[in-house]
Short mmCIF file of C-alpha atoms in Angstrom, two decimals:
data_model
loop_
_atom_site.label_atom_id
_atom_site.label_comp_id
_atom_site.label_asym_id
_atom_site.label_seq_id
_atom_site.Cartn_x
_atom_site.Cartn_y
_atom_site.Cartn_z
CA MET Y 10 15.62 -2.14 -14.49
CA ALA Y 11 16.26 1.23 -16.13
CA ASP Y 12 13.64 0.40 -18.77
CA VAL Y 13 11.15 -0.72 -16.11
CA ALA Y 14 11.75 2.47 -14.11
CA ALA Y 15 11.13 4.62 -17.18
CA ARG Y 16 7.94 2.71 -18.01
CA LEU Y 17 6.62 3.23 -14.48
CA GLY Y 18 7.47 6.92 -14.54
CA LEU Y 19 10.13 6.38 -11.87
CA PRO Y 20 13.38 6.95 -13.81
CA LEU Y 21 16.59 5.96 -12.04
CA ASP Y 22 18.80 8.85 -11.02
CA SER Y 23 21.78 6.53 -10.58
CA SER Y 24 24.30 5.81 -13.29
CA ALA Y 25 24.52 2.39 -14.92
CA ALA Y 26 27.72 1.70 -13.01
CA SER Y 27 25.99 2.50 -9.70
CA VAL Y 28 23.12 0.14 -10.49
CA GLN Y 29 25.61 -2.56 -11.44
CA ARG Y 30 27.32 -2.21 -8.07
CA SER Y 31 23.96 -2.58 -6.33
CA VAL Y 32 23.20 -5.77 -8.28
CA ALA Y 33 26.64 -7.12 -7.39
CA ARG Y 34 25.92 -6.60 -3.68
CA TRP Y 35 22.65 -8.56 -3.97
CA GLU Y 36 24.46 -11.45 -5.70
CA SER Y 37 27.66 -11.51 -3.62
CA ALA Y 38 28.77 -14.23 -1.19
CA ARG Y 39 27.24 -12.12 1.62
CA PRO Y 40 24.25 -10.59 -0.17
CA ILE Y 41 22.14 -7.68 1.09
CA LEU Y 42 18.43 -7.03 0.65
CA PRO Y 43 17.61 -4.62 -2.21
CA SER Y 44 15.95 -1.35 -1.23
CA GLU Y 45 12.17 -1.05 -1.61
CA ARG Y 46 12.56 0.92 -4.83
CA TYR Y 47 14.76 -1.75 -6.38
CA GLN Y 48 12.43 -4.49 -5.09
CA LEU Y 49 9.56 -2.91 -7.03
CA LEU Y 50 11.63 -2.68 -10.22
CA LEU Y 51 12.77 -6.28 -9.87
CA ALA Y 52 9.19 -7.40 -9.24
CA HIS Y 53 7.96 -5.77 -12.44
CA HIS Y 54 10.88 -7.17 -14.41
CA TYR Y 55 10.36 -10.78 -13.29
CA ALA Y 56 6.56 -10.62 -13.43
CA ARG Y 57 6.83 -9.74 -17.13
CA ASN Y 58 9.91 -11.74 -18.00
CA GLY Y 59 9.66 -13.01 -21.57
CA GLY Y 60 6.93 -10.51 -22.47
CA GLU Y 61 4.08 -12.31 -20.67
CA THR Y 62 2.70 -11.41 -17.25
CA SER Y 63 2.87 -14.20 -14.69
CA PHE Y 64 3.18 -14.05 -10.92
CA GLY Y 65 1.56 -17.24 -9.67
CA PRO Y 66 3.25 -20.34 -8.22
CA GLY Y 67 6.24 -21.47 -10.28
CA SER Y 68 6.71 -18.11 -11.99
CA ASP Y 69 9.92 -16.08 -12.04
CA PHE Y 70 8.20 -13.56 -9.79
CA ALA Y 71 7.48 -16.26 -7.19
CA GLU Y 72 11.17 -17.20 -7.30
CA LEU Y 73 12.08 -13.54 -6.69
CA LEU Y 74 9.86 -13.43 -3.60
CA ASP Y 75 11.61 -16.52 -2.25
CA ALA Y 76 14.97 -14.82 -2.82
CA LEU Y 77 13.80 -11.70 -0.97
CA ARG Y 78 12.64 -13.86 1.94
CA HIS Y 79 16.09 -15.45 2.15
CA LEU Y 80 17.61 -11.98 2.20
CA GLY Y 81 15.48 -10.99 5.19
CA ALA Y 82 12.29 -9.46 3.80
CA SER Y 83 9.33 -9.91 6.17
CA GLU Y 84 6.11 -11.62 5.12
CA ARG Y 85 4.31 -8.30 5.59
CA ALA Y 86 6.74 -6.60 3.20
CA ILE Y 87 6.37 -9.48 0.71
CA GLY Y 88 2.60 -9.17 0.87
CA GLU Y 89 2.74 -5.42 0.34
CA LEU Y 90 5.06 -5.84 -2.66
CA ARG Y 91 2.73 -8.40 -4.22
CA ARG Y 92 -0.33 -6.19 -3.68
CA LEU Y 93 1.47 -3.20 -5.15
CA LEU Y 94 2.45 -5.26 -8.19
CA VAL Y 95 -1.15 -6.42 -8.74
CA ARG Y 96 -2.39 -2.86 -8.41
CA THR Y 97 0.12 -1.33 -10.82
CA LEU Y 98 -0.22 -4.14 -13.37
CA THR Y 99 -4.00 -3.82 -13.44
CA ASP Y 100 -3.58 -0.09 -14.02
CA THR Y 101 -1.90 -0.90 -17.34
CA GLY Y 102 -3.75 -4.07 -18.31
CA LEU Y 103 -3.40 -7.58 -16.89
CA ASP Y 104 -3.57 -11.02 -18.41
CA LEU Y 105 -6.59 -12.49 -16.61
CA LEU Y 106 -4.83 -15.82 -16.02
CA SER Y 107 -1.56 -14.35 -14.81
CA LEU Y 108 -2.50 -15.11 -11.21
CA LEU Y 109 -2.19 -18.82 -11.92
CA GLY Y 110 1.46 -19.14 -12.92
CA PRO Y 111 2.81 -21.17 -15.87
CA GLN Y 112 2.54 -24.72 -14.49
CA ALA Y 113 -0.85 -24.13 -12.91
CA GLY Y 114 -2.16 -22.49 -16.08
CA ALA Y 115 -1.02 -25.49 -18.13
CA ALA Y 116 -2.70 -27.91 -15.71
CA LEU Y 117 -5.98 -26.00 -15.89
CA ALA Y 118 -5.83 -25.74 -19.68
CA GLY Y 119 -5.36 -29.52 -19.91
CA ALA Y 120 -8.32 -30.16 -17.62
CA LEU Y 121 -10.56 -27.81 -19.61
CA ALA Y 122 -9.61 -29.58 -22.83
CA ASP Y 123 -10.31 -32.99 -21.26
CA PRO Y 124 -12.20 -32.90 -17.91
CA GLN Y 125 -11.17 -36.50 -17.26
CA ARG Y 126 -7.63 -35.18 -16.72
CA ALA Y 127 -8.74 -32.91 -13.86
CA ASP Y 128 -7.05 -33.70 -10.57
CA ALA Y 129 -6.39 -32.26 -7.12
CA MET Y 130 -3.81 -29.84 -8.56
CA VAL Y 131 -6.50 -28.24 -10.72
CA LEU Y 132 -8.65 -27.65 -7.63
CA ASP Y 133 -5.65 -26.10 -5.86
CA VAL Y 134 -5.11 -23.82 -8.86
CA LEU Y 135 -8.71 -22.59 -8.75
CA ARG Y 136 -8.68 -22.30 -4.96
CA THR Y 137 -5.50 -20.20 -5.03
CA ALA Y 138 -6.88 -17.87 -7.71
CA ILE Y 139 -10.09 -17.30 -5.71
CA SER Y 140 -8.05 -16.63 -2.58
CA ASP Y 141 -5.85 -14.14 -4.45
CA VAL Y 142 -8.88 -12.20 -5.68
CA ASN Y 143 -10.60 -12.32 -2.29
CA ARG Y 144 -7.45 -11.04 -0.58
CA GLU Y 145 -7.45 -7.92 -2.78
CA VAL Y 146 -10.95 -6.77 -1.76
CA GLY Y 147 -10.38 -3.29 -0.37
CA SER Y 148 -7.12 -2.90 -2.30
CA LEU Y 149 -8.34 -3.00 -5.90
CA PRO Y 150 -11.54 -1.60 -7.43
CA PHE Y 151 -14.33 -4.17 -7.55
CA VAL Y 152 -14.53 -3.99 -11.34
CA ARG Y 153 -10.92 -5.19 -11.65
CA LEU Y 154 -11.52 -7.98 -9.17
CA GLN Y 155 -14.56 -9.03 -11.21
CA LEU Y 156 -12.38 -9.28 -14.32
CA LEU Y 157 -9.72 -11.26 -12.47
CA LEU Y 158 -12.27 -13.77 -11.21
CA ALA Y 159 -14.11 -14.20 -14.53
CA PRO Y 160 -11.85 -16.96 -15.97
CA VAL Y 161 -12.07 -18.90 -12.70
CA VAL Y 162 -15.88 -18.79 -12.76
CA GLU Y 163 -15.95 -19.92 -16.38
CA SER Y 164 -13.48 -22.72 -15.64
CA CYS Y 165 -15.66 -24.00 -12.79
CA ARG Y 166 -18.73 -24.02 -15.03
CA ARG Y 167 -16.98 -25.92 -17.81
CA LEU Y 168 -15.53 -28.48 -15.44
CA LEU Y 169 -18.88 -29.08 -13.70
CA ASP Y 170 -20.52 -29.53 -17.10
CA GLY Y 171 -17.76 -31.94 -18.12
CA ASP Y 172 -17.09 -35.52 -17.14
CA VAL Y 173 -14.64 -34.96 -14.27
CA PRO Y 174 -13.59 -37.97 -12.14
CA GLY Y 175 -16.24 -38.78 -9.51
CA PRO Y 176 -13.98 -38.43 -6.45
CA LEU Y 177 -13.16 -34.88 -7.55
CA LEU Y 178 -16.78 -33.67 -7.65
CA PRO Y 179 -17.27 -32.72 -3.96
CA GLY Y 180 -14.12 -30.59 -3.96
CA LEU Y 181 -14.98 -29.03 -7.32
CA ARG Y 182 -18.48 -28.14 -6.12
CA THR Y 183 -17.04 -26.52 -3.00
CA VAL Y 184 -14.59 -24.43 -5.03
CA ALA Y 185 -17.27 -23.52 -7.58
CA ALA Y 186 -19.77 -22.45 -4.89
CA HIS Y 187 -17.11 -20.17 -3.39
CA ALA Y 188 -16.23 -18.72 -6.82
CA TYR Y 189 -19.88 -18.11 -7.77
CA THR Y 190 -20.64 -16.47 -4.41
CA LEU Y 191 -17.68 -14.10 -4.59
CA ALA Y 192 -18.45 -13.33 -8.24
CA GLY Y 193 -22.09 -12.61 -7.34
CA ARG Y 194 -21.00 -10.12 -4.71
CA LEU Y 195 -18.52 -8.47 -7.11
CA ALA Y 196 -21.15 -8.23 -9.86
CA PHE Y 197 -23.53 -6.55 -7.41
CA GLU Y 198 -20.85 -4.09 -6.29
CA THR Y 199 -20.31 -3.11 -9.94
CA ARG Y 200 -24.09 -2.64 -10.40
CA ASP Y 201 -24.61 -5.70 -12.62
CA ASP Y 202 -27.68 -7.01 -10.81
CA ALA Y 203 -28.84 -9.49 -13.46
CA THR Y 204 -25.46 -11.22 -13.52
CA SER Y 205 -25.34 -11.15 -9.73
CA ARG Y 206 -28.70 -12.93 -9.42
CA GLY Y 207 -27.61 -15.61 -11.87
CA LEU Y 208 -24.36 -16.23 -10.02
CA TYR Y 209 -26.11 -16.49 -6.65
CA ALA Y 210 -28.60 -18.95 -8.13
CA ALA Y 211 -25.71 -21.08 -9.42
CA ALA Y 212 -23.93 -20.79 -6.07
CA THR Y 213 -27.05 -21.87 -4.16
CA GLU Y 214 -27.63 -24.89 -6.41
CA THR Y 215 -23.98 -25.94 -6.34
CA ALA Y 216 -23.62 -25.51 -2.57
CA GLY Y 217 -26.77 -27.58 -2.05
CA CYS Y 218 -25.05 -30.54 -3.74
CA ILE Y 219 -22.02 -30.53 -1.44
CA GLY Y 220 -23.69 -32.30 1.48
CA ALA Y 221 -22.65 -29.84 4.21
CA PRO Y 222 -25.49 -27.33 4.83
CA TRP Y 223 -23.21 -24.55 6.11
CA HIS Y 224 -21.89 -24.05 2.55
CA ARG Y 225 -25.34 -23.02 1.37
CA ALA Y 226 -25.78 -20.84 4.48
CA VAL Y 227 -22.71 -18.84 3.42
CA VAL Y 228 -24.27 -18.30 -0.01
CA HIS Y 229 -27.61 -17.24 1.49
CA MET Y 230 -25.93 -14.69 3.78
CA SER Y 231 -23.96 -13.06 0.98
CA HIS Y 232 -27.07 -13.04 -1.21
CA ALA Y 233 -29.15 -11.53 1.60
CA LEU Y 234 -26.77 -8.62 2.04
CA VAL Y 235 -26.82 -7.64 -1.62
CA THR Y 236 -30.60 -8.20 -1.81
CA LEU Y 237 -31.04 -5.78 1.07
CA TYR Y 238 -29.61 -3.02 -1.12
CA ALA Y 239 -30.90 -4.17 -4.50
CA THR Y 240 -34.63 -4.48 -3.68
CA PRO Y 241 -37.11 -2.27 -1.81
CA GLY Y 242 -37.97 -3.29 1.74
CA THR Y 243 -36.45 -6.11 3.78
CA GLU Y 244 -38.80 -9.03 3.10
CA ALA Y 245 -36.69 -10.71 0.40
CA ALA Y 246 -33.51 -10.35 2.45
CA GLN Y 247 -35.24 -11.69 5.57
CA CYS Y 248 -36.31 -14.83 3.68
CA LEU Y 249 -32.71 -15.46 2.64
CA VAL Y 250 -31.44 -14.88 6.18
CA ALA Y 251 -34.05 -17.29 7.57
CA ALA Y 252 -32.83 -19.91 5.08
CA ALA Y 253 -29.23 -19.18 6.11
CA VAL Y 254 -30.06 -19.69 9.80
CA ARG Y 255 -31.77 -23.03 9.05
CA ASP Y 256 -28.81 -24.29 7.05
CA ALA Y 257 -26.29 -22.97 9.58
CA ARG Y 258 -28.05 -24.73 12.46
CA ALA Y 259 -28.02 -27.98 10.48
CA GLY Y 260 -24.31 -27.60 9.67
CA HIS Y 261 -21.11 -28.07 11.61
CA SER Y 262 -19.63 -24.56 11.36
CA ILE Y 263 -20.06 -22.58 14.57
CA THR Y 264 -18.65 -19.46 12.88
CA VAL Y 265 -21.24 -19.56 10.10
CA ARG Y 266 -23.96 -20.07 12.72
CA ALA Y 267 -22.77 -16.99 14.65
CA ARG Y 268 -22.71 -14.85 11.54
CA SER Y 269 -26.16 -15.99 10.43
CA HIS Y 270 -27.62 -15.07 13.83
CA ALA Y 271 -25.91 -11.67 13.69
CA LEU Y 272 -27.39 -10.96 10.27
CA GLN Y 273 -30.77 -12.14 11.51
CA ALA Y 274 -30.49 -9.61 14.36
CA GLU Y 275 -29.82 -6.72 11.95
CA LEU Y 276 -32.75 -7.62 9.67
CA SER Y 277 -35.06 -7.96 12.67
CA ALA Y 278 -34.02 -4.58 14.07
CA ARG Y 279 -34.65 -2.90 10.74
CA GLY Y 280 -38.29 -3.98 11.01
CA GLY Y 281 -38.91 -1.65 13.98
CA GLY Y 282 -41.19 -2.09 16.99
CA GLU Y 283 -40.90 -3.85 20.35
CA ARG Y 284 -41.31 -7.33 18.92
CA ALA Y 285 -38.57 -6.71 16.36
CA GLU Y 286 -36.28 -5.45 19.13
CA ARG Y 287 -36.87 -8.60 21.21
CA GLN Y 288 -36.13 -10.79 18.18
CA ALA Y 289 -32.97 -8.82 17.41
CA ARG Y 290 -31.70 -9.05 21.00
CA SER Y 291 -32.38 -12.78 21.06
CA ALA Y 292 -30.51 -13.31 17.79
CA LEU Y 293 -27.55 -11.28 19.07
CA ALA Y 294 -27.42 -13.38 22.23
CA LEU Y 295 -27.29 -16.52 20.09
CA ALA Y 296 -24.52 -15.00 17.95
CA TRP Y 297 -22.38 -14.26 21.02
CA TYR Y 298 -23.08 -17.74 22.36
CA ASP Y 299 -21.94 -19.26 19.06
CA LEU Y 300 -18.87 -17.04 18.86
CA ASP Y 301 -17.80 -18.06 22.38
CA ARG Y 302 -17.85 -21.70 21.22
CA GLU Y 303 -15.90 -21.03 18.01
CA ARG Y 304 -13.17 -23.57 17.27
CA ALA Y 305 -9.81 -22.95 15.63
CA ASP Y 306 -10.50 -25.84 13.25
CA ASP Y 307 -13.89 -24.53 12.10
CA PRO Y 308 -14.47 -26.08 8.64
CA SER Y 309 -15.74 -22.89 7.00
CA GLY Y 310 -12.67 -20.70 7.25
CA VAL Y 311 -15.09 -17.73 7.38
CA SER Y 312 -13.71 -14.64 9.09
CA PHE Y 313 -16.17 -13.47 11.73
CA THR Y 314 -14.81 -12.01 14.94
CA ALA Y 315 -16.02 -10.06 17.96
CA ALA Y 316 -15.13 -6.90 16.04
CA HIS Y 317 -17.58 -7.83 13.30
CA LEU Y 318 -20.26 -8.77 15.81
CA ARG Y 319 -19.87 -5.45 17.61
CA GLY Y 320 -20.74 -3.79 14.32
CA PHE Y 321 -24.02 -5.73 14.28
CA GLU Y 322 -24.58 -4.78 17.93
CA GLY Y 323 -24.21 -1.15 16.90
CA VAL Y 324 -26.68 -1.46 14.02
CA VAL Y 325 -29.29 -3.05 16.27
CA ALA Y 326 -28.82 -0.34 18.91
CA LEU Y 327 -29.06 2.34 16.21
CA TYR Y 328 -32.37 1.01 14.87
CA VAL Y 329 -33.95 0.63 18.31
CA GLY Y 330 -33.03 4.21 19.24
CA ASP Y 331 -30.04 3.75 21.57
CA ALA Y 332 -27.56 6.03 19.77
CA ALA Y 333 -25.07 6.21 22.65
CA THR Y 334 -24.65 2.44 22.82
CA ALA Y 335 -24.55 2.23 19.04
CA HIS Y 336 -21.75 4.79 18.87
CA GLU Y 337 -19.68 2.95 21.48
CA GLU Y 338 -20.08 -0.37 19.64
CA PHE Y 339 -19.15 1.20 16.29
CA VAL Y 340 -16.02 2.80 17.74
CA GLN Y 341 -14.82 -0.53 19.13
CA SER Y 342 -15.67 -2.38 15.93
CA ALA Y 343 -13.95 0.10 13.59
CA SER Y 344 -10.82 0.28 15.75
CA ALA Y 345 -10.42 -3.52 15.50
CA LEU Y 346 -11.06 -3.81 11.76
CA THR Y 347 -7.50 -2.95 10.76
CA GLN Y 348 -6.69 -5.49 8.03
CA ARG Y 349 -6.59 -4.36 4.41
CA ARG Y 350 -9.26 -6.95 3.57
CA GLU Y 351 -11.53 -5.26 6.17
CA ARG Y 352 -11.25 -1.77 4.71
CA VAL Y 353 -14.69 -1.79 3.07
CA GLN Y 354 -16.32 -3.24 6.19
CA ARG Y 355 -14.63 -0.61 8.34
CA SER Y 356 -16.00 2.10 6.05
CA ILE Y 357 -19.54 0.74 6.44
CA VAL Y 358 -19.16 0.67 10.23
CA THR Y 359 -17.79 4.23 10.20
CA SER Y 360 -20.72 5.53 8.13
CA ASP Y 361 -23.09 3.97 10.68
CA GLN Y 362 -21.00 5.55 13.45
CA ALA Y 363 -21.57 8.92 11.78
CA LEU Y 364 -25.33 8.34 11.97
CA ALA Y 365 -25.03 7.59 15.68
CA GLN Y 366 -22.93 10.73 16.16
CA LEU Y 367 -25.59 12.76 14.37
CA ARG Y 368 -28.36 11.41 16.59
CA LEU Y 369 -26.26 12.31 19.61
CA GLY Y 370 -26.45 15.94 18.44
CA ASP Y 371 -23.02 16.38 16.84
CA PRO Y 372 -23.54 16.70 13.06
CA GLN Y 373 -20.14 18.29 12.41
CA SER Y 374 -18.29 15.31 13.92
CA ALA Y 375 -20.53 13.03 11.85
CA ALA Y 376 -19.49 14.83 8.68
CA ALA Y 377 -15.83 14.56 9.66
CA LEU Y 378 -16.16 10.77 9.97
CA LEU Y 379 -17.68 10.52 6.50
CA HIS Y 380 -14.59 11.92 4.74
CA ASP Y 381 -12.74 8.61 5.25
CA CYS Y 382 -15.78 6.76 3.94
CA VAL Y 383 -15.68 8.86 0.77
CA ASP Y 384 -12.07 7.84 0.13
CA THR Y 385 -12.84 4.14 0.61
CA ALA Y 386 -15.95 4.23 -1.58
CA SER Y 387 -13.98 6.00 -4.30
CA ALA Y 388 -11.01 3.61 -4.16
CA SER Y 389 -13.07 0.41 -4.17
CA GLY Y 390 -16.00 1.49 -6.31
CA GLY Y 391 -18.11 -0.40 -3.79
CA ARG Y 392 -21.87 -0.05 -4.07
CA VAL Y 393 -22.77 -0.88 -0.46
CA ALA Y 394 -20.20 1.52 0.96
CA THR Y 395 -21.48 4.26 -1.37
CA ILE Y 396 -25.13 3.62 -0.46
CA ARG Y 397 -24.40 3.71 3.27
CA LEU Y 398 -22.37 6.88 2.77
CA ARG Y 399 -25.11 8.66 0.84
CA ARG Y 400 -27.76 7.64 3.34
CA ALA Y 401 -25.66 9.09 6.12
CA ARG Y 402 -25.13 12.29 4.11
CA ARG Y 403 -28.87 12.58 3.53
CA GLU Y 404 -29.36 12.79 7.30
CA LEU Y 405 -27.21 15.94 7.25
CA ARG Y 406 -29.59 17.86 4.97
CA PRO Y 407 -30.71 20.32 7.70
CA TRP Y 408 -27.09 21.54 7.89
CA ARG Y 409 -26.39 21.60 4.13
CA ARG Y 410 -25.54 25.33 4.18
CA GLU Y 411 -22.82 24.89 6.79
CA GLU Y 412 -19.24 25.19 5.56
CA TRP Y 413 -18.27 21.75 6.86
CA ALA Y 414 -21.26 20.16 5.10
CA ALA Y 415 -20.32 21.90 1.85
CA ALA Y 416 -16.77 20.58 2.21
CA LEU Y 417 -18.12 17.04 2.50
CA ASP Y 418 -20.30 17.57 -0.59
CA ASP Y 419 -17.30 18.84 -2.55
CA HIS Y 420 -15.24 15.83 -1.46
CA MET Y 421 -18.01 13.46 -2.61
CA ILE Y 422 -18.38 15.23 -5.95
CA GLU Y 423 -14.64 15.17 -6.61
CA SER Y 424 -14.22 11.54 -5.56
CA LEU Y 425 -17.48 9.91 -6.66
CA GLY Y 426 -18.35 11.98 -9.73
CA GLY Y 427 -21.18 14.20 -10.82
CA GLY Y 428 -23.81 11.72 -9.62
CA ALA Y 429 -22.90 12.74 -6.11
CA GLY Y 430 -23.85 16.36 -6.61
CA ARG Y 431 -25.55 18.28 -3.84
CA ALA Y 432 -29.02 18.04 -5.33
CA ASP Y 433 -28.65 14.29 -5.68
CA LEU Y 434 -27.33 14.00 -2.13
CA GLY Y 435 -30.43 15.65 -0.80
CA SER Y 436 -32.79 13.08 -2.31
CA ALA Y 437 -30.76 9.86 -2.49
#
C-alpha cells in the first residue's frame, strides 16, 4: 500500500506499524471498514495484482469489492470507488481488456480462436463490457471510452464473420448492434466522422437482422442525432428520424416509440413555420402518450423519462418563439437529470436554457449558466456539448465587451484550448 500511495502521489504519513494495525483491524474477528483513502489504495493494489490490470468479474478487485460490501460499504460508495479506479487507471494507461476479468477474457479468447466454442457466457462478457463503457459516459473523456470499447467491437465483428452456433446468432446480433451504435456515437464525439458512418451502417444492418424493429429504431435515433451536427441542414437527420418512427411503431418497445416521437418533434420544430410547429406539437403529444403507457418490463432497456422529454418540450418551445415556456421546461429537465450518466445531457439542456434566458432579456444570467457547460465539455471532450455551447456563446456577441462575457471567453479558452478563442467564438 505504501508503494501504491507513492505511485499515486498520495504518500502515507503513517508509519509501517500504524498501517499494520489498520490492516489487523480489517482482518480481525470483528472487522471494520477501511477508510476511503485505504479503500482506494487497496483497490489499486488488487486491480494490478500480479502486474496485470484486471477488475472484471472473477478478478481480485471484484473480490475486494465483495469484502467491502460485507464490511458495510454502500452500493453508491462501491460504484464511486470503481469509477475512480477506472478514471485513475486510464490516466496512466489501461489494458483494453481489463474490464473483462480473467475468466471472461479466457472465454472470449477461446471463442475468437474457434467461433464454434462461443456460448451464452461469451455474450454476457461482451454485454458486461458494453455496459461498463456506457456507464462511464460523462465520467471519462469520450476518447478513452472509444479505446475501451474497441476490442469489444472487433470481437463482435469476428464472431459474426465466424461460424458461431445458430441459436447464439440472435443474441450476438443484438449485442453487436448495441456495440456498433455506441461506438458510432463515441467516434462522432471524437470527430472521427468516417469511422462513425461505417459503424452506424454496420449497426443498422445488424439490427435489421434481429427481427425486432425497435432495435433498428434505436440505431436510427442515435445516427440522426450525430447527423444533425455532422451535416448541413436537417434533411438527412429528418430522414433517419422518420425511419426510426416507422420502426418504433412496428416494434414492441413503448419507450423507444416515445423517444422517436420526441426526436421527431425537435426536428420538425427546427424547420420553422406554422406547419412545422403543428407537426412538432403533434409529435410531442404522441411522445407523452407513449411515455404514460411505458411498462417496467419494456424490452429495450432504453432510459427515457419525463425529464428527458421536458428537454424536448423546451427545444420545441425555443424554436417556435416561446422563450418563457422553454426556460421553464429546461429548468425542470436539468434539475431532474442528476445521474452521472446524464451529465452530458444535462449540459446540453443547460446550454439551451441559456439561450432561452438570453431571449428573455437576461444575457448575463445566460453567460453564468454556460460556465458549467464549459466544465462538462472540457471533461468529456464531447462534440455535441461543445457545439451547443459555442452556438449559445455566439448569441452573446452583442455583449462581447462586457466583463462577464470576457470571463466566459477566458474560461472557454482555458478549458477548451486555443480553438475557442474570442475571434473563433464570434463566427462559430
